[in-house]
Coordinates of C-alpha atoms and ligand atoms in Angstrom, one line a residue:
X29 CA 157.7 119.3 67.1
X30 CA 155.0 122.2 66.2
X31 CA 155.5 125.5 68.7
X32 CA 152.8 125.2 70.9
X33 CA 151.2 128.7 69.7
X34 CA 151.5 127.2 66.2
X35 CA 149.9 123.9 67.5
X36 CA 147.0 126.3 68.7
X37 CA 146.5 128.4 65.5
X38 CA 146.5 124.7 63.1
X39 CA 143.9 123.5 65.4
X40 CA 141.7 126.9 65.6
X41 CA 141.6 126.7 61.5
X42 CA 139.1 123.7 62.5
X43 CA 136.9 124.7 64.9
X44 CA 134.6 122.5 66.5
X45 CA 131.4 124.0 65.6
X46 CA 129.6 123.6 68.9
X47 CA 132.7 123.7 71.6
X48 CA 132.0 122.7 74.9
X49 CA 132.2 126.2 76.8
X50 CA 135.2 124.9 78.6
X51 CA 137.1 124.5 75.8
X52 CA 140.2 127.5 75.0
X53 CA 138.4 129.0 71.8
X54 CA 139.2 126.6 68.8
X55 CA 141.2 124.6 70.7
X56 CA 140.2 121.0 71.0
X57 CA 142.6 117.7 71.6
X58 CA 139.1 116.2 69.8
X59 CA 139.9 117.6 66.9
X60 CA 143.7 117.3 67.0
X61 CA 143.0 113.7 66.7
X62 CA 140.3 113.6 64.3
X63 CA 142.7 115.8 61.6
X64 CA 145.5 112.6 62.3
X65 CA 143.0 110.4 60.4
X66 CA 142.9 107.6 63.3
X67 CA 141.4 104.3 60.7
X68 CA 137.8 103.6 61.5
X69 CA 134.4 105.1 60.2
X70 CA 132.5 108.1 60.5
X71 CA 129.2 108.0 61.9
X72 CA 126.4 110.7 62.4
X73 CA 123.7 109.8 65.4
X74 CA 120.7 111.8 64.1
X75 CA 118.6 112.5 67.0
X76 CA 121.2 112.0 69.7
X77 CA 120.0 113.7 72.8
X78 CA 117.0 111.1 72.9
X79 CA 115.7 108.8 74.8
X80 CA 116.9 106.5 72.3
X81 CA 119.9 108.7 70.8
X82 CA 121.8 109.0 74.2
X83 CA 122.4 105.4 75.0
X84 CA 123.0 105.1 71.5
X85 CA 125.8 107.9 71.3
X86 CA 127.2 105.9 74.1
X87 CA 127.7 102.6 73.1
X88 CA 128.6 103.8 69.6
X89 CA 131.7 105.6 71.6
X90 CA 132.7 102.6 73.0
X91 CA 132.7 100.7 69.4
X92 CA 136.2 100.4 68.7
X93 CA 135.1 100.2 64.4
X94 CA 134.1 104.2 64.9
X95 CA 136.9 106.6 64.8
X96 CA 134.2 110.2 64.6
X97 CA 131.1 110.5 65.9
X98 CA 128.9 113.2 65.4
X99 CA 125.8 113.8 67.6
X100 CA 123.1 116.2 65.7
X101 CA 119.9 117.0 67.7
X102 CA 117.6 119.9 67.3
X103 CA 117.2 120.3 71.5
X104 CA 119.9 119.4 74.3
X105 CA 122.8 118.1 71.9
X106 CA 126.1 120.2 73.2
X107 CA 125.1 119.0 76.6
X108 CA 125.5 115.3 75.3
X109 CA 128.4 116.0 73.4
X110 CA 130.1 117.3 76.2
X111 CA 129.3 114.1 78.4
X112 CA 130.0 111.7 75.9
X113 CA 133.2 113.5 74.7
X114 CA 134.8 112.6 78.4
X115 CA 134.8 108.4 77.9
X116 CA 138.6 107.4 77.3
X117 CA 137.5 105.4 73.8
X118 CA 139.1 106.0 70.6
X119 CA 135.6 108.0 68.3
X120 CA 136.2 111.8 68.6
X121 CA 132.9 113.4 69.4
X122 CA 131.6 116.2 68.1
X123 CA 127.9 117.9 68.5
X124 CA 125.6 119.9 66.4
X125 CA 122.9 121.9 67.1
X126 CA 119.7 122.9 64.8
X127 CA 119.3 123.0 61.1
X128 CA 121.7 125.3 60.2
X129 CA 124.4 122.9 61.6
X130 CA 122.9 119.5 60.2
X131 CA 125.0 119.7 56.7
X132 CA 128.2 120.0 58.8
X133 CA 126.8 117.0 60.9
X134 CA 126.3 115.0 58.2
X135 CA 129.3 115.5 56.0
X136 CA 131.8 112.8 55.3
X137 CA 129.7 110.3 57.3
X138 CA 130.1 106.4 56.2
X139 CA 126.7 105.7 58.6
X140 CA 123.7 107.7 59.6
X141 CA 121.8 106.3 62.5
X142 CA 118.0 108.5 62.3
X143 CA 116.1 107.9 66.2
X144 CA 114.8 111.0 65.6
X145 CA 111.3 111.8 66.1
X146 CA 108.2 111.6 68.3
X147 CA 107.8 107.9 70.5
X148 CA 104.2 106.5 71.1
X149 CA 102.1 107.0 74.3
X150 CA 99.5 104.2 75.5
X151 CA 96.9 104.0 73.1
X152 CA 98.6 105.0 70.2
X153 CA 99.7 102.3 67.4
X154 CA 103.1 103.1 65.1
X155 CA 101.0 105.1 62.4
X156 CA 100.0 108.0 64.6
X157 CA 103.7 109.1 64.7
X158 CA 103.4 110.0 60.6
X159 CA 101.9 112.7 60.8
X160 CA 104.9 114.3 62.8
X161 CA 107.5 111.7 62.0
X162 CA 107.0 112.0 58.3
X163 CA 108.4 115.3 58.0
X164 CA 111.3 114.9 60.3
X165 CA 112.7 112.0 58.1
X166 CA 111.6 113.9 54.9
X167 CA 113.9 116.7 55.7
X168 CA 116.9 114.9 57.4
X169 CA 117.1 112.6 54.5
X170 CA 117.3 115.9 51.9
X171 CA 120.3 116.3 54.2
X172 CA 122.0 113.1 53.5
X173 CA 121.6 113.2 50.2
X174 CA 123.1 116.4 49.9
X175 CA 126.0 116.1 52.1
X176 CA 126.5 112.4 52.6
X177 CA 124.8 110.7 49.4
X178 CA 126.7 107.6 50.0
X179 CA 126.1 106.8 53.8
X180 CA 124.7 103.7 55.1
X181 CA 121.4 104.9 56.6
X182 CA 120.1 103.1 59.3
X183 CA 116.0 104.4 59.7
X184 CA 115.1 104.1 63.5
X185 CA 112.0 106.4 63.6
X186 CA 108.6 105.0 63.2
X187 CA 106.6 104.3 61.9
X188 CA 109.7 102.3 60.1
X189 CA 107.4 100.7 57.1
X190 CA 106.1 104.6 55.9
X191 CA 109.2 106.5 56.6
X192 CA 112.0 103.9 55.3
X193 CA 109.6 104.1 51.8
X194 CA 109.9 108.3 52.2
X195 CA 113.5 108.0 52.7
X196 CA 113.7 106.2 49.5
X197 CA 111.9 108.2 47.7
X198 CA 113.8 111.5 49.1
X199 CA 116.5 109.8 47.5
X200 CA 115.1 108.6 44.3
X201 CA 113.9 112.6 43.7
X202 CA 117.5 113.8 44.5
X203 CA 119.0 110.9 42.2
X204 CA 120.9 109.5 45.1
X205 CA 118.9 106.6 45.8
X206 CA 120.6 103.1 46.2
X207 CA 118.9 100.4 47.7
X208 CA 121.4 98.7 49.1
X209 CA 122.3 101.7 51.8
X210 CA 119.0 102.1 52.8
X211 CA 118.2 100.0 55.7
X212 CA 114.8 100.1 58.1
X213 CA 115.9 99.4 61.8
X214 CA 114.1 96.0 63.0
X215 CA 116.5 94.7 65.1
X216 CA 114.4 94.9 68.6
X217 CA 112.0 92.3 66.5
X218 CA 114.7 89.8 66.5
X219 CA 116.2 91.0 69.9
X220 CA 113.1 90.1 71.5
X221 CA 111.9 87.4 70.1
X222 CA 115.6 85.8 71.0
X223 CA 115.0 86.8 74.4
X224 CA 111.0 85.4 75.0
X225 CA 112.0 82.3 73.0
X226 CA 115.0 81.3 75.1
X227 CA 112.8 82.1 78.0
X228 CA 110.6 79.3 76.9
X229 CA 112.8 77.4 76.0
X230 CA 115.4 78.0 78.9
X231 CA 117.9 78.2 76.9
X232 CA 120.6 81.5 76.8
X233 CA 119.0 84.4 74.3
X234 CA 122.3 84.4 73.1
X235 CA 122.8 81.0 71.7
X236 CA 118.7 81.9 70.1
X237 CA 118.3 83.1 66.6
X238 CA 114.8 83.9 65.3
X239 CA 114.3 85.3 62.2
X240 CA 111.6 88.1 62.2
X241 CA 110.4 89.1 58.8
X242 CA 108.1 91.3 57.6
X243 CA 107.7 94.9 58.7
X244 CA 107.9 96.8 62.2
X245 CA 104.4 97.3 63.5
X246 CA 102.0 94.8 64.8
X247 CA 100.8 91.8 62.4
X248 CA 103.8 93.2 60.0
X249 CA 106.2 91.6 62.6
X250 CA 106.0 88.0 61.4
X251 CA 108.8 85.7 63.6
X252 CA 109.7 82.6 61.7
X253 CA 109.7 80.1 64.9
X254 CA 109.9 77.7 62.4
X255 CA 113.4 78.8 61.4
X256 CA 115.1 79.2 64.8
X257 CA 118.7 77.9 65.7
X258 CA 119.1 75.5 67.4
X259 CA 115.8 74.3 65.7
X260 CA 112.8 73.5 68.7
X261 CA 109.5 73.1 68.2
X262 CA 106.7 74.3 69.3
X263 CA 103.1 73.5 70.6
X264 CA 100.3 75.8 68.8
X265 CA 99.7 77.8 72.3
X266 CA 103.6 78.4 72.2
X267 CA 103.9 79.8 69.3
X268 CA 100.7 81.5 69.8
X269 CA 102.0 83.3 72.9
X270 CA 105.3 83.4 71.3
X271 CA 104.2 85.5 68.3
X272 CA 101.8 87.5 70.3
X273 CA 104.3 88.7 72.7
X274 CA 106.8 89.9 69.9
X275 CA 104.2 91.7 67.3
X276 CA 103.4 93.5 70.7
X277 CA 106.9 94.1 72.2
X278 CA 106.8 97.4 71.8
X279 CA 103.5 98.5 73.4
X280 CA 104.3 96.2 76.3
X281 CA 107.1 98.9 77.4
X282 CA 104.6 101.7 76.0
X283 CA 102.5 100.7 78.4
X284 CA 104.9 99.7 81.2
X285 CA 106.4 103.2 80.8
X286 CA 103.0 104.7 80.7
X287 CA 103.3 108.0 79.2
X288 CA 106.9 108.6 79.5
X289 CA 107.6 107.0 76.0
X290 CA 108.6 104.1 74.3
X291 CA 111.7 101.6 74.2
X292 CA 115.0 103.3 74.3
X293 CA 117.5 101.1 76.0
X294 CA 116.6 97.8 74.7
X295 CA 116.3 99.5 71.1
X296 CA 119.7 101.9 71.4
X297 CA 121.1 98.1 72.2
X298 CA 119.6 96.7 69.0
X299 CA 120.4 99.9 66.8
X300 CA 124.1 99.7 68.1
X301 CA 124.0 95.7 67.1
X302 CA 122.8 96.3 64.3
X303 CA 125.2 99.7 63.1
X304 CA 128.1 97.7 64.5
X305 CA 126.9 95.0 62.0
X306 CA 127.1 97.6 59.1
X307 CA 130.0 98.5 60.1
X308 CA 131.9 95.1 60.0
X309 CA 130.0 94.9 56.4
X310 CA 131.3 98.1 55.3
X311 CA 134.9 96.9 56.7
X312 CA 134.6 94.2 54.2
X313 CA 134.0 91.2 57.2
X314 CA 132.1 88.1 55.6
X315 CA 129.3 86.6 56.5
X316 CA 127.4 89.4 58.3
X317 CA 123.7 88.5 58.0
X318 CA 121.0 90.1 59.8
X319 CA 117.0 90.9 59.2
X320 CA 116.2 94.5 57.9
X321 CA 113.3 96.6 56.2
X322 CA 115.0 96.9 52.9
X323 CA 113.9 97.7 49.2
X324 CA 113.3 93.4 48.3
X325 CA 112.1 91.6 45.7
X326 CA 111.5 88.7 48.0
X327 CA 107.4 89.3 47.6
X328 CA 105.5 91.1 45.1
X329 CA 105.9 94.3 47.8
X330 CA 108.7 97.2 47.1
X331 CA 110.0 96.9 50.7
X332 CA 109.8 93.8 52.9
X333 CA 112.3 92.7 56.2
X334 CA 114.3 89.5 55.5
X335 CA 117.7 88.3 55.9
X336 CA 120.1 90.5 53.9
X337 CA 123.8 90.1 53.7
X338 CA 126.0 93.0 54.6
X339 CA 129.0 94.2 52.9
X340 CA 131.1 96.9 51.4
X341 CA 128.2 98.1 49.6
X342 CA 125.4 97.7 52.0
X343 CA 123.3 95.3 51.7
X344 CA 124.6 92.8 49.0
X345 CA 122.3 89.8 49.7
X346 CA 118.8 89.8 50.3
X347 CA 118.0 85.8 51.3
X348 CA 114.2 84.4 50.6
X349 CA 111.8 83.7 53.1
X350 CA 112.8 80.0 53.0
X351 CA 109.9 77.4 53.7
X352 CA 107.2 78.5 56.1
X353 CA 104.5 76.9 57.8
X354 CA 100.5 77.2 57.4
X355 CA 100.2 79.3 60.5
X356 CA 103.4 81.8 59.3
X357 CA 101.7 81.3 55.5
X358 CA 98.7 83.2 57.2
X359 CA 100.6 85.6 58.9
X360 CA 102.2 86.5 55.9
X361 CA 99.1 87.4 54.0
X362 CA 97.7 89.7 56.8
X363 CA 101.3 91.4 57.2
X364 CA 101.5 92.0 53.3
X365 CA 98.2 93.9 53.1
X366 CA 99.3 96.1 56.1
X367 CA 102.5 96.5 54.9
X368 CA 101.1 97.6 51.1
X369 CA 99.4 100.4 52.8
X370 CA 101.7 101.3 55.2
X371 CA 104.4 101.6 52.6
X372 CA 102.1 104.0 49.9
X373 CA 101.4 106.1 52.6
X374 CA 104.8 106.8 52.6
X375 CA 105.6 107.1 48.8
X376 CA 102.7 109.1 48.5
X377 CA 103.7 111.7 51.3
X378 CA 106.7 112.7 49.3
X379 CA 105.0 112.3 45.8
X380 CA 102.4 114.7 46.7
Ligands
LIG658 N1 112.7 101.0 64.9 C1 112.4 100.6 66.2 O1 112.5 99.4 66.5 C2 112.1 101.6 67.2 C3 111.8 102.9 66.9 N2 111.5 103.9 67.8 C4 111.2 105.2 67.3 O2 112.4 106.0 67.5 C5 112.0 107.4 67.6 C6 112.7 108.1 68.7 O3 112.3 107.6 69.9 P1 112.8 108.2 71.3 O4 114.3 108.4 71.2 O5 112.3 107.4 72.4 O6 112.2 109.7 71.3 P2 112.6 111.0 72.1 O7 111.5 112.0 72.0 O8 113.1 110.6 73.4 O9 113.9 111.5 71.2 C7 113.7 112.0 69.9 C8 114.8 113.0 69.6 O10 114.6 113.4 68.3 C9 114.9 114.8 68.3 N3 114.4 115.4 67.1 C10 113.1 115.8 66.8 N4 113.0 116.4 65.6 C11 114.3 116.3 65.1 C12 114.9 116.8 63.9 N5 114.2 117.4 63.0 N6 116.2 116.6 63.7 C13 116.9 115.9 64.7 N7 116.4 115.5 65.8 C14 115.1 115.7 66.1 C15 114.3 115.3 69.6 O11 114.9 116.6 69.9 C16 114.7 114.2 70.6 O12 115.9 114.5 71.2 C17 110.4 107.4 67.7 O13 109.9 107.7 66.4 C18 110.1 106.0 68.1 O14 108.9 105.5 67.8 C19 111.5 103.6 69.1 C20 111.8 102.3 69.6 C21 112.1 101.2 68.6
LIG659 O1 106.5 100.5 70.1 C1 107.0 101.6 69.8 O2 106.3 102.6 69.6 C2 108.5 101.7 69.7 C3 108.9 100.6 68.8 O3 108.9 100.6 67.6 C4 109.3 99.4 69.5 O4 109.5 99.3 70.7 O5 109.4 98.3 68.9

């Protein structure tokens, strides 16, 4: 058994760098357990004191597959930390303030989770975020690929088909880049669509599964309702309605929230699904399929949402878009020439 005044000195040589004020300086049972090397993964919430980023800090604590999680914000993140650090789950927390602390936040991290970033307000579409939201992921991403190079990065922050294309190219510049750990965040497409297609159908969202392929904004959101499990059909003012209401999920609870942002607890539900999904991949779990905005060759575009299989690696299978109807056949089209724009406007804001 260590002294206890040589228990404290071990423990100050690794400070926490942002320690709740209450804490005896450098001491912190959080980091005690940390240094014991409990198995699980490391995972950096990028954006954490968020609308989005809190309730995503919190259900990541409760994930039994994460044994440190690290909570980076440049505003309001030691207060997080604090409150999240008090749930009796296994992650040890720890939070980081500002630039100067984001290389210690993102060091030795397995998974990145990015929400941060500016949300919409009524009247805005996905797009108008770049201007802002370009440079945020720009610079975080520099970050990973200095410090974490070969984290799983999970891209949140709209608009996803611009700045999942400047992550990549962040990458590609710092010689980092593999496609198979780079994954756009479109989870709340197949959330939703689960959830209005078991409403018409009265059946339990959870025994749904739509695929959504595509991109994350507007006609890129293409739902394959001719894919579902359990397979239904639909009448043409079904899937109509159907496909109407998930390209426009997201500026339903603009608009419901009027002002006051966008989704956060819906989508810190799908990011956690989704994380939780790399997670099992990364812990070498079979069969973990989900849809995400990934580098594809499964059109003639760089980046395209499908069905990818998780692994150790990443993604390790991307699947094709299997056979579609005429109506999803049209879709497609208008999606891919949105998409080819969306997604140069993002190669092109790190090229120039
Ligand atoms: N992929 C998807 O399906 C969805 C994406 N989103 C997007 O997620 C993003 C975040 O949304 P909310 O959490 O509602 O916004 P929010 O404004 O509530 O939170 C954003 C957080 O990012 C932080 N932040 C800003 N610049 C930062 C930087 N350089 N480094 C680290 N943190 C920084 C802010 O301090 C804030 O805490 C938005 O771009 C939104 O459009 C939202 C819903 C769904
Ligand atoms: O609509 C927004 O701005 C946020 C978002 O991406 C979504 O809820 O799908």
């Amino acid at each position: 058994m260590q002294r206890s005044a040589e228990r404290i000195a071990t423990i100050s040589a690794h400070l926490n760098p942002s320690p709740s004020s209450h804490q005896m300086e450098g001491l912190s049972a959080a980091n005690c357990r940390a240094k014991g090397g409990s198995p699980g993964f490391k995972v950096a919430i990028v954006g954490a004191a968020g609308g989005i980023g809190q309730p995503l800090a919190m259900l990541m604590k409760m994930n039994p597959l994460v044994s440190v999680l690290h909570l980076y914000d440049v505003a309001n993140s030691p207060g997080v930390t604090a409150d999240i650090s008090h749930m009796d789950t296994g992650a040890v927390v720890r939070g980081f303030l500002g630039p100067q602390q984001l290389e210690d936040a993102l060091t030795g991290m397995d998974l990145v989770v990015i929400p941060a970033g500016v949300p919409r307000k009524p009247g805005m579409t996905r797009d108008d975020l770049f201007n802002i939201n370009a440079g945020i992921v720009k610079t975080l991403c520099e970050g990973i690929a200095k410090c974490c190079p070969k984290a799983i990065v999970n891209i949140i922050s709209n608009p996803v088909n611009s700045t999942v294309p400047i992550a990549a190219e962040v990458f590609k510049m710092a010689g980092t880049f593999d496609p198979r750990r780079l994954l756009g965040v479109t989870m709340l497409d197949v959330v939703r669509a689960n959830t209005f297609v078991a409403e018409v159908l009265g059946l339990d969202p959870r025994e749904v599964n739509v695929p959504v392929v595509g991109g994350h904004a507007g006609v890129t959101i293409l739902p394959l309702l001719s894919q579902i499990k359990p397979p239904c059909s639909f009448t043409p003012a079904e899937t109509e309605y159907l496909t109407s209401r998930i390209q426009n999920g997201g500026t339903e609870v603009v608009e419901a929230k009027a002002g006051a942002g966008s989704a956060t607890l819906s989508m810190a539900y799908a990011a956690v699904k989704f994380a939780d999904a790399c997670l099992h991949g990364l812990r070498g779990d079979a069969a973990i399929i989900q849809c995400a905005f990934v580098s594809s060759q499964v059109t003639e575009l760089p980046f395209f949402a499908s069905k990818v299989r998780l692994g150790r690696s990443g993604v390790e299978e991307i699947f094709p878009l299997g056979p579609l109807n005429e109506y999803e056949r049209t879709g497609l089209e208008k999606a891919k020439k949105e998409l080819a724009t969306s997604i140069q406007k993002g190669v092109g804001f790190v090229k120039k």
